[in-house]
Amino acid sequence: MTRLTTCPDAEAVADRAAALIVRQLARARDERGVAHVALSGGTTPGRTYQLLGADPAALEHVEVWFADERCVGPEDPESNYRLASETLLMPAAIEPARIHRMEGELGPHAGAERYASELATRLTGERGLPVLDVVVLGIGPDAHIASLFPGAATLTAADDAICLGVADSPKPPPERITLSLGVLRAARSCLLLASGAAKADAVSAMLGEPSRHAPASLLRRERLSVIVDDAAAPPPPHP
Ligand code: 6PG
């Protein structure tokens, strides 16, 4: 059962999200000595990353991965790595050995291949898929997650696919690297954040019938926490 939390505004979403991530990372660290978190890009998670970046102790023994990346260099304003670096990695002084950047500059397919082997080497787990402890996701108005877009071939990739290249993303830039749906579903927990009325339909679609037209609806619901603000919240069920 998906855990849905509704908050008054985007700041409250970030507060709740940061607190939940800290708890989930602490549990993973207690159980396995190290915790693995994957971060998404976009505008929604930035404030959550800032709050986490202000709490370096909560990030000890945590390794940082990425759910997706645009095929640009790490300095590019469009880079998800740059977003994470400025808001979390540098403020928390995370050592480079604990940061696993997707090399967007390599291009979609070479970058995906390189990241898949890094993940497979560092993290083994369920059915040969790497198991992350926490994946932080945003959601697009079309209910895309990471760089998994509605009706895209990436959604029907092989079961053992770890990381995929995207050359035709409907959201700019067109070339991207993304974790596969299989890896998102194998993760111990996914945390999806949304704020603003523009996301309300996508959030409802995510909670509706699983469909390749709404990639977020394909996430493993018993491992999914969703934190939204009132504007993005699904309408209350009819009595
Ligand atoms: C990306 C993201 C993408 C994002 C959604 C929502 O690299 O673009 O990972 O999946 O989470 O598009 O974006 P916003 O938060 O900007 O609405």
PDB file of C-alpha atoms and ligand atoms in Angstrom:
ATOM      1  CA  MET A   1       0.000   0.000   0.000  1.00  0.00           C
ATOM      2  CA  THR A   2       1.427   3.361  -1.050  1.00  0.00           C
ATOM      3  CA  ARG A   3       1.978   5.797   1.853  1.00  0.00           C
ATOM      4  CA  LEU A   4       0.554   9.180   0.767  1.00  0.00           C
ATOM      5  CA  THR A   5       1.275  12.296   2.845  1.00  0.00           C
ATOM      6  CA  THR A   6      -0.260  15.668   2.035  1.00  0.00           C
ATOM      7  CA  CYS A   7       1.312  18.884   3.287  1.00  0.00           C
ATOM      8  CA  PRO A   8       0.219  22.548   3.092  1.00  0.00           C
ATOM      9  CA  ASP A   9       3.023  23.700   0.767  1.00  0.00           C
ATOM     10  CA  ALA A  10       6.327  22.892  -0.993  1.00  0.00           C
ATOM     11  CA  GLU A  11       8.433  23.839   2.040  1.00  0.00           C
ATOM     12  CA  ALA A  12       6.499  21.406   4.216  1.00  0.00           C
ATOM     13  CA  VAL A  13       6.939  18.726   1.528  1.00  0.00           C
ATOM     14  CA  ALA A  14      10.717  19.259   1.666  1.00  0.00           C
ATOM     15  CA  ASP A  15      10.719  19.133   5.474  1.00  0.00           C
ATOM     16  CA  ARG A  16       8.791  15.847   5.583  1.00  0.00           C
ATOM     17  CA  ALA A  17      10.848  14.378   2.752  1.00  0.00           C
ATOM     18  CA  ALA A  18      14.208  15.204   4.356  1.00  0.00           C
ATOM     19  CA  ALA A  19      13.067  13.740   7.690  1.00  0.00           C
ATOM     20  CA  LEU A  20      11.866  10.518   6.031  1.00  0.00           C
ATOM     21  CA  ILE A  21      15.082  10.130   4.000  1.00  0.00           C
ATOM     22  CA  VAL A  22      17.197  10.592   7.133  1.00  0.00           C
ATOM     23  CA  ARG A  23      15.205   7.844   8.887  1.00  0.00           C
ATOM     24  CA  GLN A  24      15.415   5.455   5.934  1.00  0.00           C
ATOM     25  CA  LEU A  25      19.168   6.014   5.528  1.00  0.00           C
ATOM     26  CA  ALA A  26      19.738   5.480   9.246  1.00  0.00           C
ATOM     27  CA  ARG A  27      17.832   2.182   9.119  1.00  0.00           C
ATOM     28  CA  ALA A  28      19.835   0.990   6.103  1.00  0.00           C
ATOM     29  CA  ARG A  29      23.105   2.001   7.785  1.00  0.00           C
ATOM     30  CA  ASP A  30      22.108   0.168  10.983  1.00  0.00           C
ATOM     31  CA  GLU A  31      21.264  -2.980   9.015  1.00  0.00           C
ATOM     32  CA  ARG A  32      24.133  -3.050   6.505  1.00  0.00           C
ATOM     33  CA  GLY A  33      26.723  -0.527   7.692  1.00  0.00           C
ATOM     34  CA  VAL A  34      26.240   1.628   4.569  1.00  0.00           C
ATOM     35  CA  ALA A  35      23.245   3.217   2.852  1.00  0.00           C
ATOM     36  CA  HIS A  36      22.748   3.846  -0.861  1.00  0.00           C
ATOM     37  CA  VAL A  37      20.520   6.697  -2.040  1.00  0.00           C
ATOM     38  CA  ALA A  38      19.723   7.725  -5.632  1.00  0.00           C
ATOM     39  CA  LEU A  39      18.752  11.288  -6.490  1.00  0.00           C
ATOM     40  CA  SER A  40      16.602  12.739  -9.262  1.00  0.00           C
ATOM     41  CA  GLY A  41      16.820  16.128 -10.892  1.00  0.00           C
ATOM     42  CA  GLY A  42      14.214  18.735 -11.811  1.00  0.00           C
ATOM     43  CA  THR A  43      13.005  21.633  -9.681  1.00  0.00           C
ATOM     44  CA  THR A  44      11.039  19.757  -6.993  1.00  0.00           C
ATOM     45  CA  PRO A  45      13.724  17.981  -4.884  1.00  0.00           C
ATOM     46  CA  GLY A  46      16.190  20.900  -4.606  1.00  0.00           C
ATOM     47  CA  ARG A  47      14.910  22.161  -1.260  1.00  0.00           C
ATOM     48  CA  THR A  48      14.913  18.639   0.191  1.00  0.00           C
ATOM     49  CA  TYR A  49      18.558  18.259  -0.880  1.00  0.00           C
ATOM     50  CA  GLN A  50      19.404  21.579   0.805  1.00  0.00           C
ATOM     51  CA  LEU A  51      17.885  20.380   4.080  1.00  0.00           C
ATOM     52  CA  LEU A  52      19.835  17.105   3.832  1.00  0.00           C
ATOM     53  CA  GLY A  53      23.023  18.980   2.921  1.00  0.00           C
ATOM     54  CA  ALA A  54      22.683  20.980   6.130  1.00  0.00           C
ATOM     55  CA  ASP A  55      22.860  17.737   8.168  1.00  0.00           C
ATOM     56  CA  PRO A  56      26.196  16.035   7.303  1.00  0.00           C
ATOM     57  CA  ALA A  57      25.966  13.608  10.237  1.00  0.00           C
ATOM     58  CA  ALA A  58      22.825  12.076   8.734  1.00  0.00           C
ATOM     59  CA  LEU A  59      24.803  11.369   5.554  1.00  0.00           C
ATOM     60  CA  GLU A  60      27.713   9.505   7.109  1.00  0.00           C
ATOM     61  CA  HIS A  61      28.322   6.083   5.469  1.00  0.00           C
ATOM     62  CA  VAL A  62      25.902   7.070   2.724  1.00  0.00           C
ATOM     63  CA  GLU A  63      26.767   6.569  -0.955  1.00  0.00           C
ATOM     64  CA  VAL A  64      25.048   8.867  -3.437  1.00  0.00           C
ATOM     65  CA  TRP A  65      23.838   7.632  -6.823  1.00  0.00           C
ATOM     66  CA  PHE A  66      21.585   9.181  -9.464  1.00  0.00           C
ATOM     67  CA  ALA A  67      18.190   8.063 -10.813  1.00  0.00           C
ATOM     68  CA  ASP A  68      18.780   9.881 -14.086  1.00  0.00           C
ATOM     69  CA  GLU A  69      20.934  12.464 -15.761  1.00  0.00           C
ATOM     70  CA  ARG A  70      20.809  14.727 -18.772  1.00  0.00           C
ATOM     71  CA  CYS A  71      23.567  14.113 -21.335  1.00  0.00           C
ATOM     72  CA  VAL A  72      25.518  17.225 -20.395  1.00  0.00           C
ATOM     73  CA  GLY A  73      28.741  17.804 -18.452  1.00  0.00           C
ATOM     74  CA  PRO A  74      28.804  18.071 -14.621  1.00  0.00           C
ATOM     75  CA  GLU A  75      29.185  21.861 -14.757  1.00  0.00           C
ATOM     76  CA  ASP A  76      26.205  22.389 -17.048  1.00  0.00           C
ATOM     77  CA  PRO A  77      23.203  24.215 -15.482  1.00  0.00           C
ATOM     78  CA  GLU A  78      21.015  21.352 -16.760  1.00  0.00           C
ATOM     79  CA  SER A  79      23.069  18.716 -14.932  1.00  0.00           C
ATOM     80  CA  ASN A  80      21.323  16.783 -12.149  1.00  0.00           C
ATOM     81  CA  TYR A  81      24.772  16.171 -10.670  1.00  0.00           C
ATOM     82  CA  ARG A  82      25.331  19.928 -10.488  1.00  0.00           C
ATOM     83  CA  LEU A  83      21.999  20.404  -8.703  1.00  0.00           C
ATOM     84  CA  ALA A  84      22.931  17.723  -6.148  1.00  0.00           C
ATOM     85  CA  SER A  85      26.474  19.029  -5.820  1.00  0.00           C
ATOM     86  CA  GLU A  86      25.428  22.608  -5.051  1.00  0.00           C
ATOM     87  CA  THR A  87      22.571  21.713  -2.694  1.00  0.00           C
ATOM     88  CA  LEU A  88      23.806  18.563  -0.931  1.00  0.00           C
ATOM     89  CA  LEU A  89      27.177  17.053  -1.872  1.00  0.00           C
ATOM     90  CA  MET A  90      29.343  20.128  -1.293  1.00  0.00           C
ATOM     91  CA  PRO A  91      27.454  21.547   1.739  1.00  0.00           C
ATOM     92  CA  ALA A  92      27.693  18.120   3.433  1.00  0.00           C
ATOM     93  CA  ALA A  93      31.299  17.657   2.254  1.00  0.00           C
ATOM     94  CA  ILE A  94      30.594  14.173   0.872  1.00  0.00           C
ATOM     95  CA  GLU A  95      33.894  12.589  -0.192  1.00  0.00           C
ATOM     96  CA  PRO A  96      34.223  11.844  -3.941  1.00  0.00           C
ATOM     97  CA  ALA A  97      34.558   8.093  -3.216  1.00  0.00           C
ATOM     98  CA  ARG A  98      30.955   8.141  -1.940  1.00  0.00           C
ATOM     99  CA  ILE A  99      29.572   9.919  -5.021  1.00  0.00           C
ATOM    100  CA  HIS A 100      28.562   7.920  -8.098  1.00  0.00           C
ATOM    101  CA  ARG A 101      27.894  10.409 -10.868  1.00  0.00           C
ATOM    102  CA  MET A 102      26.203   9.435 -14.133  1.00  0.00           C
ATOM    103  CA  GLU A 103      28.617  10.604 -16.855  1.00  0.00           C
ATOM    104  CA  GLY A 104      26.121  12.380 -19.064  1.00  0.00           C
ATOM    105  CA  GLU A 105      28.911  13.733 -21.258  1.00  0.00           C
ATOM    106  CA  LEU A 106      29.560  10.198 -22.535  1.00  0.00           C
ATOM    107  CA  GLY A 107      26.196  10.203 -24.304  1.00  0.00           C
ATOM    108  CA  PRO A 108      23.087   8.090 -23.576  1.00  0.00           C
ATOM    109  CA  HIS A 109      24.282   4.602 -24.373  1.00  0.00           C
ATOM    110  CA  ALA A 110      27.946   4.729 -23.370  1.00  0.00           C
ATOM    111  CA  GLY A 111      26.976   6.582 -20.192  1.00  0.00           C
ATOM    112  CA  ALA A 112      24.270   4.041 -19.365  1.00  0.00           C
ATOM    113  CA  GLU A 113      26.634   1.127 -19.951  1.00  0.00           C
ATOM    114  CA  ARG A 114      29.309   2.638 -17.747  1.00  0.00           C
ATOM    115  CA  TYR A 115      26.844   3.322 -14.926  1.00  0.00           C
ATOM    116  CA  ALA A 116      25.247  -0.111 -15.160  1.00  0.00           C
ATOM    117  CA  SER A 117      28.593  -1.787 -14.624  1.00  0.00           C
ATOM    118  CA  GLU A 118      29.438   0.512 -11.704  1.00  0.00           C
ATOM    119  CA  LEU A 119      26.093  -0.272 -10.063  1.00  0.00           C
ATOM    120  CA  ALA A 120      26.397  -4.004 -10.755  1.00  0.00           C
ATOM    121  CA  THR A 121      29.921  -4.062  -9.293  1.00  0.00           C
ATOM    122  CA  ARG A 122      29.082  -2.062  -6.176  1.00  0.00           C
ATOM    123  CA  LEU A 123      25.545  -3.261  -5.450  1.00  0.00           C
ATOM    124  CA  THR A 124      24.202  -6.755  -6.052  1.00  0.00           C
ATOM    125  CA  GLY A 125      20.824  -7.908  -4.965  1.00  0.00           C
ATOM    126  CA  GLU A 126      17.375  -8.967  -6.138  1.00  0.00           C
ATOM    127  CA  ARG A 127      17.375 -11.151  -9.263  1.00  0.00           C
ATOM    128  CA  GLY A 128      20.774  -9.778 -10.197  1.00  0.00           C
ATOM    129  CA  LEU A 129      19.546  -6.185 -10.035  1.00  0.00           C
ATOM    130  CA  PRO A 130      21.345  -3.710  -7.763  1.00  0.00           C
ATOM    131  CA  VAL A 131      19.263  -2.843  -4.687  1.00  0.00           C
ATOM    132  CA  LEU A 132      19.282   0.795  -3.643  1.00  0.00           C
ATOM    133  CA  ASP A 133      17.992   1.722  -0.207  1.00  0.00           C
ATOM    134  CA  VAL A 134      16.205   4.954  -1.137  1.00  0.00           C
ATOM    135  CA  VAL A 135      15.382   6.455  -4.544  1.00  0.00           C
ATOM    136  CA  VAL A 136      14.174  10.071  -4.536  1.00  0.00           C
ATOM    137  CA  LEU A 137      11.877  10.812  -7.469  1.00  0.00           C
ATOM    138  CA  GLY A 138       9.997  13.754  -8.862  1.00  0.00           C
ATOM    139  CA  ILE A 139       7.132  13.305 -11.328  1.00  0.00           C
ATOM    140  CA  GLY A 140       6.390  15.066 -14.606  1.00  0.00           C
ATOM    141  CA  PRO A 141       2.914  16.350 -15.604  1.00  0.00           C
ATOM    142  CA  ASP A 142       2.813  13.277 -17.911  1.00  0.00           C
ATOM    143  CA  ALA A 143       3.556  10.999 -14.920  1.00  0.00           C
ATOM    144  CA  HIS A 144       7.115  10.275 -16.061  1.00  0.00           C
ATOM    145  CA  ILE A 145       9.674   9.407 -13.378  1.00  0.00           C
ATOM    146  CA  ALA A 146      13.490   9.645 -13.669  1.00  0.00           C
ATOM    147  CA  SER A 147      13.804   9.620 -17.485  1.00  0.00           C
ATOM    148  CA  LEU A 148      11.192   6.930 -18.029  1.00  0.00           C
ATOM    149  CA  PHE A 149       8.555   8.547 -20.254  1.00  0.00           C
ATOM    150  CA  PRO A 150       5.023   7.414 -21.201  1.00  0.00           C
ATOM    151  CA  GLY A 151       4.956   4.661 -23.829  1.00  0.00           C
ATOM    152  CA  ALA A 152       8.754   4.707 -24.174  1.00  0.00           C
ATOM    153  CA  ALA A 153      10.735   1.600 -25.173  1.00  0.00           C
ATOM    154  CA  THR A 154      12.673   1.940 -21.919  1.00  0.00           C
ATOM    155  CA  LEU A 155       9.561   0.727 -20.088  1.00  0.00           C
ATOM    156  CA  THR A 156       9.728  -2.641 -21.829  1.00  0.00           C
ATOM    157  CA  ALA A 157      13.470  -3.150 -21.457  1.00  0.00           C
ATOM    158  CA  ALA A 158      14.789  -6.594 -20.484  1.00  0.00           C
ATOM    159  CA  ASP A 159      14.173  -7.636 -16.866  1.00  0.00           C
ATOM    160  CA  ASP A 160      17.869  -7.505 -16.100  1.00  0.00           C
ATOM    161  CA  ALA A 161      18.364  -4.009 -17.560  1.00  0.00           C
ATOM    162  CA  ILE A 162      20.030  -1.735 -15.006  1.00  0.00           C
ATOM    163  CA  CYS A 163      20.579   1.590 -16.714  1.00  0.00           C
ATOM    164  CA  LEU A 164      19.290   2.813 -20.074  1.00  0.00           C
ATOM    165  CA  GLY A 165      20.125   5.487 -22.615  1.00  0.00           C
ATOM    166  CA  VAL A 166      17.376   7.810 -23.867  1.00  0.00           C
ATOM    167  CA  ALA A 167      17.783   9.676 -27.153  1.00  0.00           C
ATOM    168  CA  ASP A 168      14.284  11.081 -27.604  1.00  0.00           C
ATOM    169  CA  SER A 169      13.120  12.494 -24.284  1.00  0.00           C
ATOM    170  CA  PRO A 170       9.990  14.657 -24.698  1.00  0.00           C
ATOM    171  CA  LYS A 171      11.350  16.809 -21.844  1.00  0.00           C
ATOM    172  CA  PRO A 172      14.509  18.719 -22.888  1.00  0.00           C
ATOM    173  CA  PRO A 173      17.274  17.869 -23.217  1.00  0.00           C
ATOM    174  CA  PRO A 174      16.428  14.869 -25.459  1.00  0.00           C
ATOM    175  CA  GLU A 175      19.469  12.757 -24.552  1.00  0.00           C
ATOM    176  CA  ARG A 176      19.463  11.277 -21.066  1.00  0.00           C
ATOM    177  CA  ILE A 177      20.557   8.344 -18.933  1.00  0.00           C
ATOM    178  CA  THR A 178      18.080   6.667 -16.606  1.00  0.00           C
ATOM    179  CA  LEU A 179      17.855   3.848 -14.115  1.00  0.00           C
ATOM    180  CA  SER A 180      15.566   1.118 -15.420  1.00  0.00           C
ATOM    181  CA  LEU A 181      12.090   0.463 -14.076  1.00  0.00           C
ATOM    182  CA  GLY A 182      13.450  -2.846 -12.778  1.00  0.00           C
ATOM    183  CA  VAL A 183      16.005  -1.087 -10.576  1.00  0.00           C
ATOM    184  CA  LEU A 184      13.389   1.379  -9.303  1.00  0.00           C
ATOM    185  CA  ARG A 185      11.108  -1.550  -8.447  1.00  0.00           C
ATOM    186  CA  ALA A 186      13.958  -3.464  -6.771  1.00  0.00           C
ATOM    187  CA  ALA A 187      14.791  -0.524  -4.491  1.00  0.00           C
ATOM    188  CA  ARG A 188      13.970  -0.991  -0.811  1.00  0.00           C
ATOM    189  CA  SER A 189      12.041   2.288  -0.925  1.00  0.00           C
ATOM    190  CA  CYS A 190      11.089   4.970  -3.409  1.00  0.00           C
ATOM    191  CA  LEU A 191      10.111   8.439  -2.254  1.00  0.00           C
ATOM    192  CA  LEU A 192       8.145  10.507  -4.761  1.00  0.00           C
ATOM    193  CA  LEU A 193       7.706  14.248  -4.285  1.00  0.00           C
ATOM    194  CA  ALA A 194       5.275  16.561  -6.039  1.00  0.00           C
ATOM    195  CA  SER A 195       4.046  20.069  -5.521  1.00  0.00           C
ATOM    196  CA  GLY A 196       1.750  22.359  -7.475  1.00  0.00           C
ATOM    197  CA  ALA A 197      -1.559  21.929  -9.311  1.00  0.00           C
ATOM    198  CA  ALA A 198       0.278  21.010 -12.530  1.00  0.00           C
ATOM    199  CA  LYS A 199       1.141  17.662 -10.943  1.00  0.00           C
ATOM    200  CA  ALA A 200      -2.316  16.722  -9.595  1.00  0.00           C
ATOM    201  CA  ASP A 201      -3.379  14.619 -12.599  1.00  0.00           C
ATOM    202  CA  ALA A 202      -0.022  12.848 -12.691  1.00  0.00           C
ATOM    203  CA  VAL A 203      -0.252  12.026  -8.973  1.00  0.00           C
ATOM    204  CA  SER A 204      -3.762  10.623  -9.491  1.00  0.00           C
ATOM    205  CA  ALA A 205      -2.561   8.575 -12.478  1.00  0.00           C
ATOM    206  CA  MET A 206       0.312   7.239 -10.365  1.00  0.00           C
ATOM    207  CA  LEU A 207      -2.162   5.976  -7.763  1.00  0.00           C
ATOM    208  CA  GLY A 208      -4.494   4.585 -10.470  1.00  0.00           C
ATOM    209  CA  GLU A 209      -4.322   1.457 -12.625  1.00  0.00           C
ATOM    210  CA  PRO A 210      -0.735   0.478 -13.502  1.00  0.00           C
ATOM    211  CA  SER A 211      -0.133   1.625 -17.092  1.00  0.00           C
ATOM    212  CA  ARG A 212       2.796   2.296 -19.410  1.00  0.00           C
ATOM    213  CA  HIS A 213       1.054   5.574 -20.205  1.00  0.00           C
ATOM    214  CA  ALA A 214       1.773   6.678 -16.622  1.00  0.00           C
ATOM    215  CA  PRO A 215       5.246   5.335 -15.717  1.00  0.00           C
ATOM    216  CA  ALA A 216       4.912   6.409 -12.079  1.00  0.00           C
ATOM    217  CA  SER A 217       1.996   3.964 -11.767  1.00  0.00           C
ATOM    218  CA  LEU A 218       4.426   1.100 -12.418  1.00  0.00           C
ATOM    219  CA  LEU A 219       6.395   1.668  -9.217  1.00  0.00           C
ATOM    220  CA  ARG A 220       6.182  -1.015  -6.506  1.00  0.00           C
ATOM    221  CA  ARG A 221       3.404   0.427  -4.330  1.00  0.00           C
ATOM    222  CA  GLU A 222       4.261  -1.370  -1.119  1.00  0.00           C
ATOM    223  CA  ARG A 223       7.697   0.250  -1.247  1.00  0.00           C
ATOM    224  CA  LEU A 224       6.482   3.705  -2.314  1.00  0.00           C
ATOM    225  CA  SER A 225       6.071   6.818  -0.161  1.00  0.00           C
ATOM    226  CA  VAL A 226       4.510   9.870  -1.760  1.00  0.00           C
ATOM    227  CA  ILE A 227       4.701  13.355  -0.267  1.00  0.00           C
ATOM    228  CA  VAL A 228       2.696  16.079  -2.017  1.00  0.00           C
ATOM    229  CA  ASP A 229       1.327  19.501  -1.236  1.00  0.00           C
ATOM    230  CA  ASP A 230      -2.395  20.270  -1.189  1.00  0.00           C
ATOM    231  CA  ALA A 231      -2.299  21.579  -4.780  1.00  0.00           C
ATOM    232  CA  ALA A 232      -0.838  18.322  -6.141  1.00  0.00           C
ATOM    233  CA  ALA A 233      -2.909  16.035  -3.926  1.00  0.00           C
ATOM    234  CA  PRO A 234      -5.405  13.649  -5.553  1.00  0.00           C
ATOM    235  CA  PRO A 235      -9.093  14.525  -4.976  1.00  0.00           C
ATOM    236  CA  PRO A 236     -10.544  12.821  -1.858  1.00  0.00           C
ATOM    237  CA  PRO A 237     -12.301   9.492  -2.674  1.00  0.00           C
ATOM    238  CA  HIS A 238     -16.058   9.785  -3.186  1.00  0.00           C
ATOM    239  CA  PRO A 239     -17.925   8.746   0.043  1.00  0.00           C
TER     240      PRO A 239
HETATM  241  C1  6PG B   1      14.899  15.177 -14.679  1.00  0.00           C
HETATM  242  C2  6PG B   1      14.158  14.482 -13.588  1.00  0.00           C
HETATM  243  C3  6PG B   1      12.683  14.279 -13.923  1.00  0.00           C
HETATM  244  C4  6PG B   1      11.932  15.167 -12.939  1.00  0.00           C
HETATM  245  C5  6PG B   1      10.508  15.443 -13.400  1.00  0.00           C
HETATM  246  C6  6PG B   1       9.851  16.507 -12.557  1.00  0.00           C
HETATM  247  O1  6PG B   1      16.096  14.973 -14.782  1.00  0.00           O
HETATM  248  O2  6PG B   1      14.304  15.964 -15.400  1.00  0.00           O
HETATM  249  O3  6PG B   1      14.768  13.509 -12.957  1.00  0.00           O
HETATM  250  O4  6PG B   1      12.212  12.995 -13.815  1.00  0.00           O
HETATM  251  O5  6PG B   1      11.903  14.563 -11.679  1.00  0.00           O
HETATM  252  O6  6PG B   1      10.564  15.885 -14.741  1.00  0.00           O
HETATM  253  O7  6PG B   1      10.531  17.698 -12.758  1.00  0.00           O
HETATM  254  P1  6PG B   1      10.177  19.002 -11.881  1.00  0.00           P
HETATM  255  O8  6PG B   1      10.480  18.640 -10.484  1.00  0.00           O
HETATM  256  O9  6PG B   1      11.069  20.079 -12.417  1.00  0.00           O
HETATM  257  O10 6PG B   1       8.711  19.296 -12.091  1.00  0.00           O
END
